[in-house]
Coordinates of C-alpha atoms and ligand atoms in Angstrom, one line a residue:
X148 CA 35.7 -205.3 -159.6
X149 CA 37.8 -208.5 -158.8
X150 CA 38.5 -209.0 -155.4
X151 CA 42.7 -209.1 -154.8
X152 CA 44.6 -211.8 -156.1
X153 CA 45.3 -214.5 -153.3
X154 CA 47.9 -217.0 -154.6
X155 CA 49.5 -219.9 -152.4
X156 CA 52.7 -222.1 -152.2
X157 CA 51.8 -225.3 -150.8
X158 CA 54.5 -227.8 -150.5
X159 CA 54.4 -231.5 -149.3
X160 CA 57.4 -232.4 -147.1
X161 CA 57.6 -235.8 -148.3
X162 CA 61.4 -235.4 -150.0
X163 CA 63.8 -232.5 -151.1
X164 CA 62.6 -229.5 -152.4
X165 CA 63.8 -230.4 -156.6
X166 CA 63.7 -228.1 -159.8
X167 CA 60.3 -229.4 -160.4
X168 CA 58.9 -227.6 -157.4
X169 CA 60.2 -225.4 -157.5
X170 CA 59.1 -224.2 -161.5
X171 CA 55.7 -224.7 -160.3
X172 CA 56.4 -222.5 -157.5
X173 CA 58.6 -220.1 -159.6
X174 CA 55.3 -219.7 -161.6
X175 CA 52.6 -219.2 -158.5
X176 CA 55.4 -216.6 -156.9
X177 CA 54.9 -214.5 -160.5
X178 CA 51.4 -215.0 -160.8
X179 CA 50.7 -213.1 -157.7
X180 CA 53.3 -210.9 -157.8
X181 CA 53.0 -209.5 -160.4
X182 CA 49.2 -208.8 -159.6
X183 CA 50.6 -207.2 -156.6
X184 CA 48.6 -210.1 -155.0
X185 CA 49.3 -211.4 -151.8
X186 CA 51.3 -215.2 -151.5
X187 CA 50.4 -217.6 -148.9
X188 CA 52.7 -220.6 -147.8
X189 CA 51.0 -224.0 -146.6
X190 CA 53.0 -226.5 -145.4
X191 CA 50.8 -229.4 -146.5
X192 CA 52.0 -232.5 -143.7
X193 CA 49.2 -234.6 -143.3
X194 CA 50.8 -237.5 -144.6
X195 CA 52.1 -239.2 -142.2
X196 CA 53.8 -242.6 -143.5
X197 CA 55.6 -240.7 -146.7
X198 CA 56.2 -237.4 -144.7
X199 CA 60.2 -237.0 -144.0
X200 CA 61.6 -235.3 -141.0
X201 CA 63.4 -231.8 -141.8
X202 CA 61.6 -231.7 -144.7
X203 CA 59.6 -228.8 -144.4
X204 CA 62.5 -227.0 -142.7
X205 CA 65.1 -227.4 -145.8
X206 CA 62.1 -226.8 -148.1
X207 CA 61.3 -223.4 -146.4
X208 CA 65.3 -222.9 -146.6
X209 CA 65.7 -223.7 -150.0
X210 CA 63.0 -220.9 -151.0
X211 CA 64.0 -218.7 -149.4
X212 CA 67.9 -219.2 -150.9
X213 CA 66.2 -218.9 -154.1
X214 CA 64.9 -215.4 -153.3
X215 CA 60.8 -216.6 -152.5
X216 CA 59.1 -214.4 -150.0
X217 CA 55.4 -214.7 -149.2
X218 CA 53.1 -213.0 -147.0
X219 CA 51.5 -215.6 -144.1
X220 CA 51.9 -219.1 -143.4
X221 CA 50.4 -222.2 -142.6
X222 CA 50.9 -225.7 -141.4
X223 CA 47.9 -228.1 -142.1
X224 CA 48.5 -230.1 -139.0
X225 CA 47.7 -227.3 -136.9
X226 CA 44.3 -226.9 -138.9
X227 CA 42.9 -230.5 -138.0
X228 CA 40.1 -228.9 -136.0
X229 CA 39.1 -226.9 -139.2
X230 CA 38.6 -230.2 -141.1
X231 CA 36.6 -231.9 -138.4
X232 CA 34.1 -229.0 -139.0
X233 CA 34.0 -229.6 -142.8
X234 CA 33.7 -233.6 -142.0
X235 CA 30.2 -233.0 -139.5
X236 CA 28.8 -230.5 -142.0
X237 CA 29.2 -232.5 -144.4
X238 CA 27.9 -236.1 -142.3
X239 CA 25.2 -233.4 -141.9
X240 CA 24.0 -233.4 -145.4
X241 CA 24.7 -237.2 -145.7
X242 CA 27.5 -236.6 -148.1
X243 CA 30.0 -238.4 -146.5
X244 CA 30.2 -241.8 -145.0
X245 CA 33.1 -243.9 -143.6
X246 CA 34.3 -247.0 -145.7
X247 CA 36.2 -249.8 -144.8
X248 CA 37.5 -251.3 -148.3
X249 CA 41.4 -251.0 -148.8
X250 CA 42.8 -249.9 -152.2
X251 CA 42.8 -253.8 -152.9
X252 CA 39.3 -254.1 -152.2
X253 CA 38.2 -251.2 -154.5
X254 CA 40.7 -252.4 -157.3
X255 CA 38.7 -256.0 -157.3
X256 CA 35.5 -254.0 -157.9
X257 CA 36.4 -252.3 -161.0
X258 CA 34.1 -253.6 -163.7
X259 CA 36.8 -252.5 -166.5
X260 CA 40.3 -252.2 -166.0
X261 CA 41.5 -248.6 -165.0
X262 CA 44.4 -246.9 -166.4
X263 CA 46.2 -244.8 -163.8
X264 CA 45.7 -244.3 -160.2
X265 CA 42.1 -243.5 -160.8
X266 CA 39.7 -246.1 -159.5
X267 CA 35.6 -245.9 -159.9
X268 CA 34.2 -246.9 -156.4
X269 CA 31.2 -248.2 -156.5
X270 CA 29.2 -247.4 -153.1
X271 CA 30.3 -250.7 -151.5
X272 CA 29.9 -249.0 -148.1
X273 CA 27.3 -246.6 -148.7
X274 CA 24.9 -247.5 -145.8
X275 CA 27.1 -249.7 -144.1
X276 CA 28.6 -248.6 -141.1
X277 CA 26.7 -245.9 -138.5
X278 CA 30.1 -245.0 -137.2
X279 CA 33.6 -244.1 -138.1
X280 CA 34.8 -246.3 -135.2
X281 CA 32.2 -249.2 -136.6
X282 CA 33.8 -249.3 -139.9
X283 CA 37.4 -249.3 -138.1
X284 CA 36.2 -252.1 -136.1
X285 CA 35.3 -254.0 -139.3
X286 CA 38.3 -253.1 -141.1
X287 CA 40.9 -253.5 -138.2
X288 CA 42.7 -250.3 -139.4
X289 CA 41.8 -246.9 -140.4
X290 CA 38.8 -246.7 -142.6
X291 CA 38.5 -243.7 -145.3
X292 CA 35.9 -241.0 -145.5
X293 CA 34.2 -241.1 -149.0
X294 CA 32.1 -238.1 -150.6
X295 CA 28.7 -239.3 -151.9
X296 CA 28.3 -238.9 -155.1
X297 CA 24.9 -238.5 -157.1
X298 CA 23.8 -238.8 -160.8
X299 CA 24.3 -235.2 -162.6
X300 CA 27.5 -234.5 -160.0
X301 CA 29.4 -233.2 -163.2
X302 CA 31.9 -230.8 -162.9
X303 CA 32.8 -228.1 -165.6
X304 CA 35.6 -225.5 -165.2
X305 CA 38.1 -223.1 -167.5
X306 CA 41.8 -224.2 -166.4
X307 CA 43.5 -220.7 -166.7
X308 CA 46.4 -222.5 -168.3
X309 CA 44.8 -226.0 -169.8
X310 CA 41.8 -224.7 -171.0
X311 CA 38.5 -226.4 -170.5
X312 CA 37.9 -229.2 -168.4
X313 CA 34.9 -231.4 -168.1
X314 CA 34.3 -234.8 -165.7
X315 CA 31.3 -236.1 -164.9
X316 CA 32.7 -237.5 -161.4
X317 CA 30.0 -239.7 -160.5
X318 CA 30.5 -241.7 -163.7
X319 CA 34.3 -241.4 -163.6
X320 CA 35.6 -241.7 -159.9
X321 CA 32.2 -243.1 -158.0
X322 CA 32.4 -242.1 -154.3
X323 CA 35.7 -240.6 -154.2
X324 CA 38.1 -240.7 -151.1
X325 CA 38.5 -237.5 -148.8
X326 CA 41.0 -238.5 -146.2
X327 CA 41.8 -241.6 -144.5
X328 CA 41.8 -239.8 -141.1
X329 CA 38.8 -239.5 -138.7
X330 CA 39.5 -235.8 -138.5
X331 CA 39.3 -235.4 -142.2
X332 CA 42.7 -234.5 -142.5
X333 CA 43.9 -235.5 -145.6
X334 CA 45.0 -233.8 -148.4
X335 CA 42.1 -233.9 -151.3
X336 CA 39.3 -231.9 -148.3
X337 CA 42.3 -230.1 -146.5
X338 CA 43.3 -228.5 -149.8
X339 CA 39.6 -227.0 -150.0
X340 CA 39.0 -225.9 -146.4
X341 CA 42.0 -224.5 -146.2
X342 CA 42.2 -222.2 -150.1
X343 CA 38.6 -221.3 -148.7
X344 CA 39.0 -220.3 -145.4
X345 CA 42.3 -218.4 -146.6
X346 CA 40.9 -216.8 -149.3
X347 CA 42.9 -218.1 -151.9
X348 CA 41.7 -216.7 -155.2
X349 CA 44.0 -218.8 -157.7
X350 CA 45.4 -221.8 -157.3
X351 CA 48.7 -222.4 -158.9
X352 CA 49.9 -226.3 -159.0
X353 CA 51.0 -229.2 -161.1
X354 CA 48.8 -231.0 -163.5
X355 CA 49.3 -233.9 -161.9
X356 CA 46.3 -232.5 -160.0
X357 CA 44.1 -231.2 -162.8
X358 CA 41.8 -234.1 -162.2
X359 CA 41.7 -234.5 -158.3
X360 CA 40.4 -230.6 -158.9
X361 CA 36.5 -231.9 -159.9
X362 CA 35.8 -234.0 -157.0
X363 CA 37.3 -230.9 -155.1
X364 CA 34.8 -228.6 -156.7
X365 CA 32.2 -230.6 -155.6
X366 CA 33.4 -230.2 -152.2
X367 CA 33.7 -226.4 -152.7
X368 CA 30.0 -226.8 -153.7
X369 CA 28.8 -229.2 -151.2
X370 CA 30.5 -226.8 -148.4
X371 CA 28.8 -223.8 -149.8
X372 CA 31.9 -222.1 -150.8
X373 CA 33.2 -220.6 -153.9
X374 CA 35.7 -222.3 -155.8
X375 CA 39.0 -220.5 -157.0
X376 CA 40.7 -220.1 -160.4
X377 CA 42.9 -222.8 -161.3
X378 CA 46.6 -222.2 -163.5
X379 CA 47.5 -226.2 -163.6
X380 CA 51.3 -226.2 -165.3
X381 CA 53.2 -229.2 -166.9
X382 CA 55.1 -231.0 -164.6
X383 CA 59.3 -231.7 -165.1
X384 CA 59.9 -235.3 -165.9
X385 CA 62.9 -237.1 -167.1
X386 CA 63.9 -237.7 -170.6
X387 CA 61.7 -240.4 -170.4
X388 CA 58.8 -238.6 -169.6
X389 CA 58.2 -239.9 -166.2
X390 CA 57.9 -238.3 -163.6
X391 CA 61.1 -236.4 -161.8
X392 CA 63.0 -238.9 -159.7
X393 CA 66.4 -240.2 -158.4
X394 CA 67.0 -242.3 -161.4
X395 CA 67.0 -239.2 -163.6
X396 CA 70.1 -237.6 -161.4
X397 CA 70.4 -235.3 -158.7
X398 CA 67.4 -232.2 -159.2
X399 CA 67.6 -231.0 -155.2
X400 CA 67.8 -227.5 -154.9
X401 CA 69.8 -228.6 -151.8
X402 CA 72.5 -230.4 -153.6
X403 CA 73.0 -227.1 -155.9
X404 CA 73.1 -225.3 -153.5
X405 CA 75.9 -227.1 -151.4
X406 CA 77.9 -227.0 -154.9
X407 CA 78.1 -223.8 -154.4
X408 CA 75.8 -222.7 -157.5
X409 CA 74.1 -219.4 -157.3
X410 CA 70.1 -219.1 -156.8
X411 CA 70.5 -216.9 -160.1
X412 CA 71.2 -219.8 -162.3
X413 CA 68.8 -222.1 -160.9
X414 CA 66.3 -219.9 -161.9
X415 CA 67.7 -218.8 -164.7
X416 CA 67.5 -222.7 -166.3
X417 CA 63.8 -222.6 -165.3
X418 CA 63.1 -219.6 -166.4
X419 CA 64.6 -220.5 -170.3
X420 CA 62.2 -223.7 -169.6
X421 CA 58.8 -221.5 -169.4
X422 CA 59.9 -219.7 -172.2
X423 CA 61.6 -217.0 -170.6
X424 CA 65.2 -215.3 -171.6
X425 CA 68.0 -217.6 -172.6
X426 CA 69.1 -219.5 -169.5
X427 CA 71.4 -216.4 -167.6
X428 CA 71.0 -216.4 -164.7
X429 CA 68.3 -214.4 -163.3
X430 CA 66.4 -213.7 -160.0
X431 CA 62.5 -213.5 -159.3
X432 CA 62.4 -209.9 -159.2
X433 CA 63.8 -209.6 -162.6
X434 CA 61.4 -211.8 -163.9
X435 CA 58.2 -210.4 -162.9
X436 CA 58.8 -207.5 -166.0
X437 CA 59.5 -210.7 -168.2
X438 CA 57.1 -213.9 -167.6
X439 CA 54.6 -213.9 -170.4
X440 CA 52.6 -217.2 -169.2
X441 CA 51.3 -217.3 -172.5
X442 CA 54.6 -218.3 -173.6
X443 CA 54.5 -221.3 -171.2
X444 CA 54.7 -224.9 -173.2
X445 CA 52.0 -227.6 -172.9
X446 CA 54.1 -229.8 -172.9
X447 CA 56.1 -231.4 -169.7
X448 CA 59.6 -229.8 -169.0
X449 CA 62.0 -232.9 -169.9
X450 CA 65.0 -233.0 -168.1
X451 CA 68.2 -234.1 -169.5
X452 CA 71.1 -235.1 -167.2
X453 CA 73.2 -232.8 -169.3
X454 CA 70.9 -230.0 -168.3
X455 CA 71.4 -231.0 -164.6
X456 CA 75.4 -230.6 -165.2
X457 CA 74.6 -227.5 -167.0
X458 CA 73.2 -226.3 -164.1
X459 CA 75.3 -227.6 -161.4
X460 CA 79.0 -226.5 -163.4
X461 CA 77.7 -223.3 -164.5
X462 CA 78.4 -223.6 -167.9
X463 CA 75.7 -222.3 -170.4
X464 CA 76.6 -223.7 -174.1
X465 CA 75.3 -226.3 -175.8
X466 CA 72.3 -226.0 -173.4
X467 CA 69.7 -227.9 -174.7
X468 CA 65.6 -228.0 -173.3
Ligands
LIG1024 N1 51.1 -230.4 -151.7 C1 50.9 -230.7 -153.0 C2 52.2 -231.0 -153.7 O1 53.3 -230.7 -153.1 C3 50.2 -229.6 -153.8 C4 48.8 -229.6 -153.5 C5 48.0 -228.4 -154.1 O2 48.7 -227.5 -154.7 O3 46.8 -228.4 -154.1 O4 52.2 -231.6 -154.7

């Protein structure tokens, strides 16, 4: 049989927690639960120059307003030893080496122009630099460690929720970054020691990540460990279908919250978004004997400011999704 479900909510304190965490989360928190699984929380603060203060604090408040428990916890900057480890095994096997080209650098090297945040890197500094501290030197500021890839690196996995997935990730992304820390903490090898060394048997996130998850399967492989199940759901944009941000109005949890809006309704709205009931408000609990994740859309969850009204005054006609 199946070992027991592990499941994990890892949040970034880089900004409030807003209704787009937290319907990722809301989804996670049901997964396991309603495995009877266990639910880990990782704060995920390694980075540093877009990390805010009392971030992780309100985020952990905020949760636990809207009625999240979980089971153990985390902070990633208390791991940093952990990642070292996975850095020297992996220097060990000549699979990672330091690199001193900024994003600049590796931009000017594209052979085709590249849609996206993806860049190809092309081994630049394969060979280059002995030392961490010799490509620092060369650089004048903190180098990056880069995975090494080689031909036939291809990764092939069943997203629980998007369906099959294929990248060949030594033709697509080249030598991919791992951290730009000497420690290896950062968040694309942190993410992988850490659902390893916990256990985590499902990994529950936004699709924003559904392609940083090959290179991190290579890692899983590289380290000798076994790679989880991954349930990647749509993210919440605007009506624009960008990404959720200030521009589309006010989605902290926080801001609800000090409005005096129930938890109940909050969820409720997310809820009706995944499919689920009719918008009334609702808690977790309730839920579990109701998510059918099946019923989940493909598509992102747009966000009209009306809907953020709806939310905010309470008032549940003319709702529309
Ligand atoms: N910390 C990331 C975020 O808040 C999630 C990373 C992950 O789930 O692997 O977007």
């Amino acid at each position: 049989m199946t070992s027991r479900y592990v499941g994990r909510l890892a949040p970034s304190p880089t900004g409030a927690l807003h209704l787009g965490n937290v319907r990722t989360f809301m989804v996670a928190w049901l997964r396991a639960r309603s495995r009877g699984g266990k639910l880990l929380f990782r704060m995920e603060d390694l980075d540093h120059p877009r990390d805010k203060p009392g971030a992780a604090a309100a985020a952990v408040d905020d949760l636990r307003w809207l009625g999240f428990d979980w089971d153990e916890e985390c902070t990633q900057s208390e791991r940093r030893p952990l990642y070292a480890a996975a850095i020297r095994s992996l220097r060990g096997q000549g699979r990672v080496y330091p690199c001193a080209c900024s994003r600049k650098d590796v931009e000017n090297a594209q052979s085709a122009p590249h849609a996206g945040e993806q860049l190809f890197y092309p081994g630049t500094c394969r060979g280059r630099f002995a030392t961490w501290e010799d490509a620092a030197a060369f650089a004048g500021r903190t180098p990056c460690w880069r995975f090494r890839t080689e031909p036939g690196d291809v990764v092939s996995f069943t997203d629980l929720f998007a369906g099959p997935q294929r990248m060949d990730v030594a033709a697509t992304l080249g030598d991919f970054p791992l951290a730009r820390d000497r420690d290896g903490a950062g968040y694309t090898l942190a993410a992988v020691v850490d659902d390893a060394a916990t256990g985590v048997t499902e990994v529950v996130r936004g699709d924003d990540l559904l392609a940083a998850t090959p290179p991190q399967i290579l890692l899983y492989r590289a380290l000798g460990l076994e790679p989880p199940a991954f349930f990647h759901v749509p993210l919440v944009t605007g009506m624009d279908g960008r990404r959720l941000a200030k521009r589309h109005g006010d989605t902290r949890v926080a801001s609800y919250r000090a409005a005096g809006v129930a938890p109940e309704r909050v969820l409720g709205f997310l809820a009706r978004s995944c499919g689920w009931g009719d918008g009334s408000p609702t808690t977790l609990r309730e839920l579990l004997g109701a998510c059918d994740f099946a019923a989940i859309p493909h598509a992102p969850f747009r966000v009209s400011e009306q809907l953020i009204c709806d939310i905010m005054y309470a008032k549940q006609s003319g709702v529309k999704t």
